[in-house]
CSV table of C-alpha atoms and ligand atoms in Angstrom, one decimal:
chain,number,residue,atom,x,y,z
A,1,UNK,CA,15.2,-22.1,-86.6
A,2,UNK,CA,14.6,-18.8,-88.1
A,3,UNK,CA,15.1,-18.8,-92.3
A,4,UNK,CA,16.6,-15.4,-93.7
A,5,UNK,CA,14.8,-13.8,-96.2
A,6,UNK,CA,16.9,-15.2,-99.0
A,7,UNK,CA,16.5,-18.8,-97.7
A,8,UNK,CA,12.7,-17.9,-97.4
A,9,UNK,CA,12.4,-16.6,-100.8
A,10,UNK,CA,14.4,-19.4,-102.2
A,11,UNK,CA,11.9,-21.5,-101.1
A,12,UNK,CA,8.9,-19.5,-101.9
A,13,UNK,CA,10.7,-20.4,-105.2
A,14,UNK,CA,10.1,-23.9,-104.8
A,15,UNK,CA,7.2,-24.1,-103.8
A,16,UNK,CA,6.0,-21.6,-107.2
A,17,UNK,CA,5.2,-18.7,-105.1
A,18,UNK,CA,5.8,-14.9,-107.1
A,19,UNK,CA,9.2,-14.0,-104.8
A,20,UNK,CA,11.4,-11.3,-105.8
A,21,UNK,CA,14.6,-13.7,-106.1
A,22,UNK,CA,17.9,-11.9,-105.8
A,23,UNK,CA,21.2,-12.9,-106.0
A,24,UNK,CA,23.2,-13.4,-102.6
A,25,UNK,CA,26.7,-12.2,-102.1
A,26,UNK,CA,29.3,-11.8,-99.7
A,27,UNK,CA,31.5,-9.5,-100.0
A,28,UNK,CA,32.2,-6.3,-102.4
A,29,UNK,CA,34.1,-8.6,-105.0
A,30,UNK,CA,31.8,-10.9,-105.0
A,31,UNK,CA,28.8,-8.6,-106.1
A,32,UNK,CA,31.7,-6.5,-108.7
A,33,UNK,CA,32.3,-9.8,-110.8
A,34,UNK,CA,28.4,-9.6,-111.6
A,35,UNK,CA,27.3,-6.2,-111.2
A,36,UNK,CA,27.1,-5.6,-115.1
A,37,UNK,CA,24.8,-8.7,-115.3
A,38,UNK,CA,22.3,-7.2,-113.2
A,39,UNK,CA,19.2,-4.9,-113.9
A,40,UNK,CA,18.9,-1.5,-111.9
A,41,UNK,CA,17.5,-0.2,-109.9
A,42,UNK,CA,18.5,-2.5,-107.0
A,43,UNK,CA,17.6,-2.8,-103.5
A,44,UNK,CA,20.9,-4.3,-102.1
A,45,UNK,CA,19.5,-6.0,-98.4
A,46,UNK,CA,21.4,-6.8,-95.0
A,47,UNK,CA,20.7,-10.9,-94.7
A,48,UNK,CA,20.9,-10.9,-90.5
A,49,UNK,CA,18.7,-13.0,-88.3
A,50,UNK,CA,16.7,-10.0,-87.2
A,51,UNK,CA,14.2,-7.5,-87.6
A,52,UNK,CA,14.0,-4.0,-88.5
A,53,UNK,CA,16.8,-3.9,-91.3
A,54,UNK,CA,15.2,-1.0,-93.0
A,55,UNK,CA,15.3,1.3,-90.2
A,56,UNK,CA,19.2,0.1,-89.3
A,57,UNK,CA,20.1,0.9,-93.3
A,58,UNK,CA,20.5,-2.4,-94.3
A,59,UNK,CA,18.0,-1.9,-97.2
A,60,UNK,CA,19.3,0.3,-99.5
A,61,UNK,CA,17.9,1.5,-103.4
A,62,UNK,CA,21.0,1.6,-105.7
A,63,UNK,CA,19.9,3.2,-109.1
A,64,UNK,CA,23.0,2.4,-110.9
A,65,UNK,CA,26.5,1.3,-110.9
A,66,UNK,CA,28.2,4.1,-109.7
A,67,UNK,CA,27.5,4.0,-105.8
A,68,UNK,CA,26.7,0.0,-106.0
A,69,UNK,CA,30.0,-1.0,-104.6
A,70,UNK,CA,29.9,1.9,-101.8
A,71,UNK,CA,26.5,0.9,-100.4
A,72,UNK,CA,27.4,-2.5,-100.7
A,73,UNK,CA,30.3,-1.8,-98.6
A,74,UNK,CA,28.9,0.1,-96.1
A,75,UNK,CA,25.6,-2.3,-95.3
A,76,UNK,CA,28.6,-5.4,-95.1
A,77,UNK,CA,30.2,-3.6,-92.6
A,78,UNK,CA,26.7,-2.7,-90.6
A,79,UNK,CA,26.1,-4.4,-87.2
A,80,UNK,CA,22.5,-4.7,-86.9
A,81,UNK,CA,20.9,-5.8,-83.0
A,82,UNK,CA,23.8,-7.4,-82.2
A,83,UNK,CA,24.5,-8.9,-85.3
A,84,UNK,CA,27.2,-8.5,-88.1
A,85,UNK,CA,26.1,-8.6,-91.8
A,86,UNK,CA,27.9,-11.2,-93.6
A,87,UNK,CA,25.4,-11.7,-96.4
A,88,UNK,CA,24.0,-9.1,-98.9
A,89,UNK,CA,21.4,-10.3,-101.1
A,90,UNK,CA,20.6,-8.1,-104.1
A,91,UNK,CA,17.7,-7.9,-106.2
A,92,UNK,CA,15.6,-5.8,-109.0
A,93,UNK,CA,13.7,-3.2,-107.4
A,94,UNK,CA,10.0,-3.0,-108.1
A,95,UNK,CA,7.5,-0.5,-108.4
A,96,UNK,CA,4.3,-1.2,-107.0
A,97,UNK,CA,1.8,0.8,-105.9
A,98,UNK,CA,0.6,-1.0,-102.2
A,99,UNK,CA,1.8,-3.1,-99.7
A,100,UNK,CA,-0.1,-5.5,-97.8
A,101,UNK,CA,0.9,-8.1,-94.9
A,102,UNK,CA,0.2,-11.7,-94.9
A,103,UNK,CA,1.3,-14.3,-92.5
A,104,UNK,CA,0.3,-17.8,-91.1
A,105,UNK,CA,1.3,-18.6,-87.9
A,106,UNK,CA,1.0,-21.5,-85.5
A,107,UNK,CA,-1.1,-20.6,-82.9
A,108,UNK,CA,-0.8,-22.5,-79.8
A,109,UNK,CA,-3.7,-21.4,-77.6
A,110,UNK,CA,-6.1,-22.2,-80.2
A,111,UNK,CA,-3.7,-25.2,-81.2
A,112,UNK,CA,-4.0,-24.7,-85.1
A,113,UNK,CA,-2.6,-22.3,-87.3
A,114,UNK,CA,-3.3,-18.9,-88.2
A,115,UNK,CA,-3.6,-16.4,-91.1
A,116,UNK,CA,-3.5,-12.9,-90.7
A,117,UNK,CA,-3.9,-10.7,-93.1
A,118,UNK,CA,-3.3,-6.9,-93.6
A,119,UNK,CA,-4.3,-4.6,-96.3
A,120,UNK,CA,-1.4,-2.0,-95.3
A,121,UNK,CA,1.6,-3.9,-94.4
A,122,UNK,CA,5.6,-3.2,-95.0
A,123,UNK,CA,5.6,-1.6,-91.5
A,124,UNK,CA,6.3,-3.9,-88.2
A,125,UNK,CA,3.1,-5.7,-87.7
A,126,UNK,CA,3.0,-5.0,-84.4
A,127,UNK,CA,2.8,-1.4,-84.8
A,128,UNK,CA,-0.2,-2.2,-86.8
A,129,UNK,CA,-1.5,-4.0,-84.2
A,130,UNK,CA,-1.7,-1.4,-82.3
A,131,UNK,CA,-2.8,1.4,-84.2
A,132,UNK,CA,-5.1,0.1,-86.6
A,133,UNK,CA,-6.2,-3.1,-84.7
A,134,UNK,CA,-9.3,-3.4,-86.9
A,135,UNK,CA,-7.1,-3.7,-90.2
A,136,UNK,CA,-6.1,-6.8,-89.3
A,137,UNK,CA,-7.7,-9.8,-90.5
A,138,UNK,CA,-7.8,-12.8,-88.6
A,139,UNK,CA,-8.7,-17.2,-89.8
A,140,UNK,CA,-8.3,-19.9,-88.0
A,141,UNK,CA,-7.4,-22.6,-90.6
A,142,UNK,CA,-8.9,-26.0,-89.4
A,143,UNK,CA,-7.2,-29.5,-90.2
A,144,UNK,CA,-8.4,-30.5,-93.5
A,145,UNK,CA,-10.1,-27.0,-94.4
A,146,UNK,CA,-7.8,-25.4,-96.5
A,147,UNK,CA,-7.9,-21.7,-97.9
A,148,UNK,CA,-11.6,-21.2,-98.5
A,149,UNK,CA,-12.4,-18.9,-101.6
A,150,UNK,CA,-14.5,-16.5,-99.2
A,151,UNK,CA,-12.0,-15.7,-96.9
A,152,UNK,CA,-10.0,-14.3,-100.5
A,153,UNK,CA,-12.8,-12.7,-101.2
A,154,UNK,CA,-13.2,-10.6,-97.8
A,155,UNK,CA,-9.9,-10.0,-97.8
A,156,UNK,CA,-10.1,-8.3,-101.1
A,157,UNK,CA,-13.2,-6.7,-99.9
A,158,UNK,CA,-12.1,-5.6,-96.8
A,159,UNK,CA,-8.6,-4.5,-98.4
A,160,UNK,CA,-10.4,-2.2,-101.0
A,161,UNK,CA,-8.6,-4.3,-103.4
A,162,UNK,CA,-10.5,-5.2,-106.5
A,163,UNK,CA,-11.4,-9.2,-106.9
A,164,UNK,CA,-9.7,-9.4,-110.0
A,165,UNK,CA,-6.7,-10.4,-107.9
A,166,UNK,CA,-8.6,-13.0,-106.4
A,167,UNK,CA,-7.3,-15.3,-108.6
A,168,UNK,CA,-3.6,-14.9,-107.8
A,169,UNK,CA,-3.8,-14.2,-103.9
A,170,UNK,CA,-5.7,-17.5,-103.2
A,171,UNK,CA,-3.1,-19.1,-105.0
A,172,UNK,CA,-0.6,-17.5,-103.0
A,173,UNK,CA,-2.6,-18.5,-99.7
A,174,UNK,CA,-2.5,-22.1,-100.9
A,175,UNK,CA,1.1,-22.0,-101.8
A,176,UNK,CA,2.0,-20.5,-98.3
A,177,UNK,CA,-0.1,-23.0,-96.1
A,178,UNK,CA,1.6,-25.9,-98.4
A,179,UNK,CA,5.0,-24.6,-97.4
A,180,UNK,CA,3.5,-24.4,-93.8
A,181,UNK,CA,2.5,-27.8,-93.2
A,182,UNK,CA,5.1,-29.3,-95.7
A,183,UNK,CA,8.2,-28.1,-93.7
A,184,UNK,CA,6.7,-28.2,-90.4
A,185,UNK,CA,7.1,-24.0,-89.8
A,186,UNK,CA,5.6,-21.9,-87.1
A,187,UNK,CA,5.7,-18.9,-89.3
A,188,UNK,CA,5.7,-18.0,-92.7
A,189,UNK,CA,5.7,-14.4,-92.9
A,190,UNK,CA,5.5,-12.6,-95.8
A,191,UNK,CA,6.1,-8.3,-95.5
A,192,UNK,CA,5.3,-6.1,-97.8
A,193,UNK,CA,3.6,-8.6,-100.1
A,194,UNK,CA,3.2,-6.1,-102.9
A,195,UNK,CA,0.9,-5.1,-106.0
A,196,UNK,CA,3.3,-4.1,-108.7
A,197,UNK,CA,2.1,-1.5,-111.1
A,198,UNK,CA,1.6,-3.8,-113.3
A,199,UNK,CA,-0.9,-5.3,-111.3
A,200,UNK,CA,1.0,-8.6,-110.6
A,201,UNK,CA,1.3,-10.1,-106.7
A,202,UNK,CA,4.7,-10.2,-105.3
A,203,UNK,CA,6.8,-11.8,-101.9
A,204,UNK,CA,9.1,-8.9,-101.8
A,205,UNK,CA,10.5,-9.6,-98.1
A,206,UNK,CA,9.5,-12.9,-96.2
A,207,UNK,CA,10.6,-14.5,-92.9
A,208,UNK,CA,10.0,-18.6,-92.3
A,209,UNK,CA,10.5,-19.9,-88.6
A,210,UNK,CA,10.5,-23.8,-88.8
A,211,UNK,CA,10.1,-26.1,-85.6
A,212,UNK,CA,13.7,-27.4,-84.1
A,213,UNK,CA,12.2,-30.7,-83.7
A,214,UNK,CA,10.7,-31.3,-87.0
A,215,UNK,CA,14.1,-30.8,-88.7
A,216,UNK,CA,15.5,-33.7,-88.6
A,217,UNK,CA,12.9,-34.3,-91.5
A,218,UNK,CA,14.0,-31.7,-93.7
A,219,UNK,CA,17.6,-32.4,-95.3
A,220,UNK,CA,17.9,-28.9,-96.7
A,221,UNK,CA,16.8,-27.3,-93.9
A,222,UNK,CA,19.4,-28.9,-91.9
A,223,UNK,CA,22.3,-28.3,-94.4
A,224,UNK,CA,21.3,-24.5,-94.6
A,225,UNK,CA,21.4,-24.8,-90.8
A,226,UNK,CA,25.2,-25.7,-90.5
A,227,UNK,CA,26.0,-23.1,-93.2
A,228,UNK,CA,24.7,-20.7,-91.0
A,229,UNK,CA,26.9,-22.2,-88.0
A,230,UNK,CA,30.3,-21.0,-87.7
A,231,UNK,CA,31.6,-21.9,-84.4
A,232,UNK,CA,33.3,-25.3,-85.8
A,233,UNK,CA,32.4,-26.8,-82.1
A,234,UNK,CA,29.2,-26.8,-82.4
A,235,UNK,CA,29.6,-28.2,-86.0
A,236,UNK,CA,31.7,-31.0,-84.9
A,237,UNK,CA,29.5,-32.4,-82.1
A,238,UNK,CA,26.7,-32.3,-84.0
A,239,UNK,CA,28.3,-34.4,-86.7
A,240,UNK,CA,28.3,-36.4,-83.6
A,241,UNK,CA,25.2,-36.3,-82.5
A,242,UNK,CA,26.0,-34.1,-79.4
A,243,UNK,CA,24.7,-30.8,-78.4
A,244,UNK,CA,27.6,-28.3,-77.6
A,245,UNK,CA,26.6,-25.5,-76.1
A,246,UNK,CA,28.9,-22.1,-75.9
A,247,UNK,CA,28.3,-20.6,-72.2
A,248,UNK,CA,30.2,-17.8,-71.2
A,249,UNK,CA,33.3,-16.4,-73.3
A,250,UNK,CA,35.7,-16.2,-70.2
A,251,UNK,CA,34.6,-19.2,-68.7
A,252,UNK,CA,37.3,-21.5,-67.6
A,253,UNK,CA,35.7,-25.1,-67.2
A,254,UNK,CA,33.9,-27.4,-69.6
A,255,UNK,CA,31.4,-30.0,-68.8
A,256,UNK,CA,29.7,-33.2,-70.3
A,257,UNK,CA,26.7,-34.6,-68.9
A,258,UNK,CA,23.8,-36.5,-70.4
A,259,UNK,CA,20.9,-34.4,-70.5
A,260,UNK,CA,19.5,-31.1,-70.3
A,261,UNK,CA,18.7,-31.1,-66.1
A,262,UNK,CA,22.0,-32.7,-65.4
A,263,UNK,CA,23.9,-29.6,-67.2
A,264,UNK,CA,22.1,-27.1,-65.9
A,265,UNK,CA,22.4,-27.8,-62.6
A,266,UNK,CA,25.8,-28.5,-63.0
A,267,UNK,CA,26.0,-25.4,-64.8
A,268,UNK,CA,24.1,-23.4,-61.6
A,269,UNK,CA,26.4,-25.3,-58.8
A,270,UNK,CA,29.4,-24.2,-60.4
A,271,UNK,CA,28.7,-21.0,-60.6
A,272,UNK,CA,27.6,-20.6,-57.5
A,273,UNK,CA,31.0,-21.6,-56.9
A,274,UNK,CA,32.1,-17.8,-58.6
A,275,UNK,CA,33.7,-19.6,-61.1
A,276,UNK,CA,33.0,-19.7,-64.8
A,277,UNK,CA,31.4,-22.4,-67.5
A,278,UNK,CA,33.2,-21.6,-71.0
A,279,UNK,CA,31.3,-24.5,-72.6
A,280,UNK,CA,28.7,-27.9,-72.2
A,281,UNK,CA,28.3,-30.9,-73.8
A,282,UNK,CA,25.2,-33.0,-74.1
A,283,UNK,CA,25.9,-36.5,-74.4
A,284,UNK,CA,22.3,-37.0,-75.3
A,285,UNK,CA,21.4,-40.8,-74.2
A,286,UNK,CA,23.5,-43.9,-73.7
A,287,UNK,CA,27.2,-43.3,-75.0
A,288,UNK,CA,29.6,-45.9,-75.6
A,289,UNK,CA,33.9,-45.3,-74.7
A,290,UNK,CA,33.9,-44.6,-78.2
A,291,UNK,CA,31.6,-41.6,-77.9
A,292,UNK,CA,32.5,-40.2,-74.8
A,293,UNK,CA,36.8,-40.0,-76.2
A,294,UNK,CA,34.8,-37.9,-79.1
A,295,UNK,CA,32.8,-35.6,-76.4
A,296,UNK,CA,36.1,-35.5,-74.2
A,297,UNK,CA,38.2,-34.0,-77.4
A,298,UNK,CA,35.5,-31.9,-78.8
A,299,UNK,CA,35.4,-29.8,-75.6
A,300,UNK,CA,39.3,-30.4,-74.7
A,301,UNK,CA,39.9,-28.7,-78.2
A,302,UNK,CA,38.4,-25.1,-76.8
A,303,UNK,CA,42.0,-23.9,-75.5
A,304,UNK,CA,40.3,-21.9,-72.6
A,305,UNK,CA,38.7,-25.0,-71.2
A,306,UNK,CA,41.3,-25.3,-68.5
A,307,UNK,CA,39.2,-27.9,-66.1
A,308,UNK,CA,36.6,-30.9,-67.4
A,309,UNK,CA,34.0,-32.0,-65.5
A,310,UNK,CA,32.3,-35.3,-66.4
A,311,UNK,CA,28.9,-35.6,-64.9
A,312,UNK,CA,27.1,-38.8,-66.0
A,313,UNK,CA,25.2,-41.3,-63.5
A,314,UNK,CA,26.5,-44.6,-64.7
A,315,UNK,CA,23.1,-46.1,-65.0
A,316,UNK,CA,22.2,-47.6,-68.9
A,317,UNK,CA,25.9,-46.1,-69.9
A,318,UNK,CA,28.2,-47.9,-68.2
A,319,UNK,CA,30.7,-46.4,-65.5
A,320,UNK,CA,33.4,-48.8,-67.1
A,321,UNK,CA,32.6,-47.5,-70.4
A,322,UNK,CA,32.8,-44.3,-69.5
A,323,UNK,CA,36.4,-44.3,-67.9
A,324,UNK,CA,37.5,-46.2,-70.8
A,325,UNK,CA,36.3,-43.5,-73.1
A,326,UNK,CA,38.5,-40.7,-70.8
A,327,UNK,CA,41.4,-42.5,-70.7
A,328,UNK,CA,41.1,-43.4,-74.9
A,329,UNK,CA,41.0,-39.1,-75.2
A,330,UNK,CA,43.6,-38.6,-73.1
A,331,UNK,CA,45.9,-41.2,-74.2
A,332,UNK,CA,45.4,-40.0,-78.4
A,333,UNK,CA,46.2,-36.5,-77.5
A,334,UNK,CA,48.1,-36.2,-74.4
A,335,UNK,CA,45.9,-34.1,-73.0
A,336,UNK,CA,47.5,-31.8,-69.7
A,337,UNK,CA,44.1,-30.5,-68.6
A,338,UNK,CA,42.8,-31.4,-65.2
A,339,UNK,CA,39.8,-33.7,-64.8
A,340,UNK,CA,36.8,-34.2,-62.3
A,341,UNK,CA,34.7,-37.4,-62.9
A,342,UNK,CA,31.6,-37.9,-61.2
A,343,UNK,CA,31.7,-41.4,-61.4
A,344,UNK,CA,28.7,-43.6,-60.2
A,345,UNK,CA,26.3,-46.7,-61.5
A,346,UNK,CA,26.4,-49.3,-62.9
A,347,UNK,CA,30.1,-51.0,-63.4
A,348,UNK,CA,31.3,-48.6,-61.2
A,349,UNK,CA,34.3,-50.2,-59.1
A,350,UNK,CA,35.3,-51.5,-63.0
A,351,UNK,CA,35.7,-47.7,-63.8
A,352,UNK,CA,37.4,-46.5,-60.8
A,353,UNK,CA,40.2,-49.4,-61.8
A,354,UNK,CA,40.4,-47.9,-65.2
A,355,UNK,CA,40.8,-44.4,-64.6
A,356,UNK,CA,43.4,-44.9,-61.7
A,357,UNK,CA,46.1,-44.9,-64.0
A,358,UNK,CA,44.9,-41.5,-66.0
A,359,UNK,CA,48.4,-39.7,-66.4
A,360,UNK,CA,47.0,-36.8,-65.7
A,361,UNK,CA,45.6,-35.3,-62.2
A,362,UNK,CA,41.9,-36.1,-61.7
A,363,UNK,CA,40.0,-36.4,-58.7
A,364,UNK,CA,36.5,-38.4,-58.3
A,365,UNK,CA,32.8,-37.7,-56.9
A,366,UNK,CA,30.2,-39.5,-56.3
A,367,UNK,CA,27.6,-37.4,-56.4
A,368,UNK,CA,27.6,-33.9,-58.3
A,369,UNK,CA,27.5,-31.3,-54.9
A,370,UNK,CA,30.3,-33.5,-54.5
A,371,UNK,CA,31.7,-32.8,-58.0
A,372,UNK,CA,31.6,-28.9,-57.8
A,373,UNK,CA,33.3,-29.4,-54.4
A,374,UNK,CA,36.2,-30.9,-56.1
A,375,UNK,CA,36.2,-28.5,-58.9
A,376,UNK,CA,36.4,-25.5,-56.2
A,377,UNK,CA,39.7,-27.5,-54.5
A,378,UNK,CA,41.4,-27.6,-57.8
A,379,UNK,CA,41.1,-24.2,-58.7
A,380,UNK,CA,42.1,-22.9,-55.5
A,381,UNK,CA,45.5,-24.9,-56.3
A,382,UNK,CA,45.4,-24.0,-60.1
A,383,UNK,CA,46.2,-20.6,-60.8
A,384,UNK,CA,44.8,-21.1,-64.3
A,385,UNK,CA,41.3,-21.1,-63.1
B,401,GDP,P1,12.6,-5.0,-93.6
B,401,GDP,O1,12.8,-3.6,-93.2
B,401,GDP,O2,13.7,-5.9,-92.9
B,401,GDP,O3,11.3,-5.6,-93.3
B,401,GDP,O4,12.9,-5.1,-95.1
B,401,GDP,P2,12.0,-5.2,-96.4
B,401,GDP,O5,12.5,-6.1,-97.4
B,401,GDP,O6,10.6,-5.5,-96.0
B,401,GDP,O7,12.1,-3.7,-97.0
B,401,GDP,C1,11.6,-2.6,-96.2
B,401,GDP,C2,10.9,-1.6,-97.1
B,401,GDP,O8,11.8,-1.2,-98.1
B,401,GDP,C3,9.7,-2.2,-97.8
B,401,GDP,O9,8.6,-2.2,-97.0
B,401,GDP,C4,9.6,-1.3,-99.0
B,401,GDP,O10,8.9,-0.1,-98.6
B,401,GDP,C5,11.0,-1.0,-99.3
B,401,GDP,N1,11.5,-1.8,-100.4
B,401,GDP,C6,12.0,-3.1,-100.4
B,401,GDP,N2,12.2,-3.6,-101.6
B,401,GDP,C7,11.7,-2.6,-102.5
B,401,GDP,C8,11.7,-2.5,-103.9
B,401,GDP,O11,12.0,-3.5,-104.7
B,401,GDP,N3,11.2,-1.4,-104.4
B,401,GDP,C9,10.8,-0.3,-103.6
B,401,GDP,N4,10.3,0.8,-104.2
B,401,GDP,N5,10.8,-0.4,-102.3
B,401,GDP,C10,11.3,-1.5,-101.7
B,402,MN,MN1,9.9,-6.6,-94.4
């Protein structure tokens, strides 16, 4: 999961690092009730999961109140890559005299991370890369090695910086490989890191990537996840510990399966099949009839799922349990939507009796070429499809 830059600077923040802290917004009123509490100039910045803002004009220098509210306006109504600005965060400019780059990342070939340093940063580090390759300085931090005082110094060297700073980068190295290891990321980016002209160190724009699977350990990170989530789908089944995944927009049929093989190939048969997946659902491991009702109704509430397919092998969850768990969803919200149920396992003729009396139409499978077959016959009858 990738951290905007007001998330990453909030916890630059925490973790005592010199950030230029803002204030986010998000909308025009918003930033008029405090926009005679602030102190200008201002950069007002376009919070969007991707990169190259600045050249897209979603970093803007506002020198005082009179065209705040227009730029404001106009970066909040700025698509940038693909993506709408919803956020805005706001903060004092600076004035500082250089800009350097300074990153850690995980590297996997070498299987530890990585710090990279660059004397002249603020610019795409890859363009760097490739102009000035030799700019770029390169350690490979060990387990247990820390940030060693003589790779600040070369970078100061190096940098044509003087070592009276040496004081105040190492400590910002430190604090950045802390954040690093402490919440599990695989980058902590920080671009332009900047020497006022007072001489001071400061994060002025930073980017923090943190690994999917370590997030489970990090409450805040998670929360800050869901606020970035809107589709209320995705929201509810992961309340429930399920995976919902959006597929196309003008696809027609859901599906639930248990695990990530089973949807995909269910996903690839169908539509080979020219017809369309709107969404999937990830069961995740065993499921009880009380879990599959709550996978049945969280994809049954998208209104252009017009077809559910059910694909689970009846092995540790039970085929009984599973019919029961249909026929509960169906029965609380009188469901109209047309069902195939690959139904096969364990329990399995205990199933079949359950679901016969499922008051809506359904057909069976045993097996999931099987399945798809079933799903084509209905939609050749169904117009809906
Ligand atoms: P990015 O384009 O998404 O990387 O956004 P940045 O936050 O890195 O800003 C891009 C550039 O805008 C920086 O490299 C700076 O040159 C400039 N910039 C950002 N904040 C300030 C500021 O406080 N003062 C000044 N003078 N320039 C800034
Ligand atoms: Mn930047």
């Amino acid at each position: 999961m990738n951290l905007m830059e007001y998330k990453a600077q909030e916890l630059f923040g925490r973790f005592g690092l010199p950030a230029n802290r803002g204030v986010l917004v998000q909308s025009v009123e918003e930033l008029a009730k405090t926009m005679n509490s602030l102190t200008y100039p201002l950069v007002l910045k376009a919070q969007v999961e991707t990169g190259g803002r600045g050249k897209a004009g979603g970093v803007r220098i506002v020198k005082n109140k009179d065209k705040l509210l227009e730029e404001a306006d106009a970066i909040l109504n700025l698509n940038i890559n693909g993506f709408d600005v919803k956020k805005l965060y706001v903060v004092e400019a600076l004035n500082f005299q250089r800009e350097m780059y300074v990153s850690i990342i995980f590297d996997r070939a070498e299987k530890v991370p990585l710090l990279i340093f660059c004397g002249n940063g603020g610019v795409d580090i890859n363009e760097i890369a490739e102009e000035h390759p030799e700019d770029i300085i390169r350690y490979h931090l060990m387990p247990g090695m820390g940030i060693r005082g003589y790779m600040t110094d070369y970078i100061l060297d190096k940098s044509g910086m003087s070592r009276n700073l040496k004081e105040s980068l190492q400590d910002i190295l430190e604090k950045l490989y802390a954040l690093f290891l402490e919440k599990n990321a695989l980058l902590v980016e920080v671009n332009p890191l900047v020497l006022t002209d007072k001489g001071e160190l400061v994060l002025l724009d930073g980017k923090i990537t943190v690994d999917d699977n370590a997030l489970f350990r990090h409450e805040d990170l998670l929360a800050y996840r869901d606020e970035m989530e809107d589709n209320p789908l995705i929201l509810d089944a992961r309340a429930n510990r399920f995976l919902y995944i959006p597929i196309e927009d003008a696809g027609t049929i859901g599906v639930i399966s248990n695990g990530s093989g089973m949807i995909m190939s269910s996903i690839d048969l169908i539509s080979r099949k020219n017809l369309t997946v709107k969404c999937a659902l990830d069961l995740g491991g065993g499921a009880t009839a009380e879990r599959i009702k709550e996978a049945v109704r969280i994809v049954l509430s998208n209104p252009d799922v017009k077809l559910l397919f059910i694909n689970i092998f009846g092995g540790i969850t039970r085929c009984d349990e599973i019919a029961r768990g249909v026929k509960l969803a169906y029965a609380e919200a009188d469901y109209t939507i047309p069902l195939v149920l690959r139904l096969e396992g364990t329990n399995k003729e205990a199933g079949l009796e359950i679901i016969e009396s499922l008051p809506v139409s359904f057909q069976l499978s045993d097996d999931l070429v099987d399945g798809v077959e079933k799903i084509v016959e209905i939609s050749a009858v169904g117009e809906q499809l």
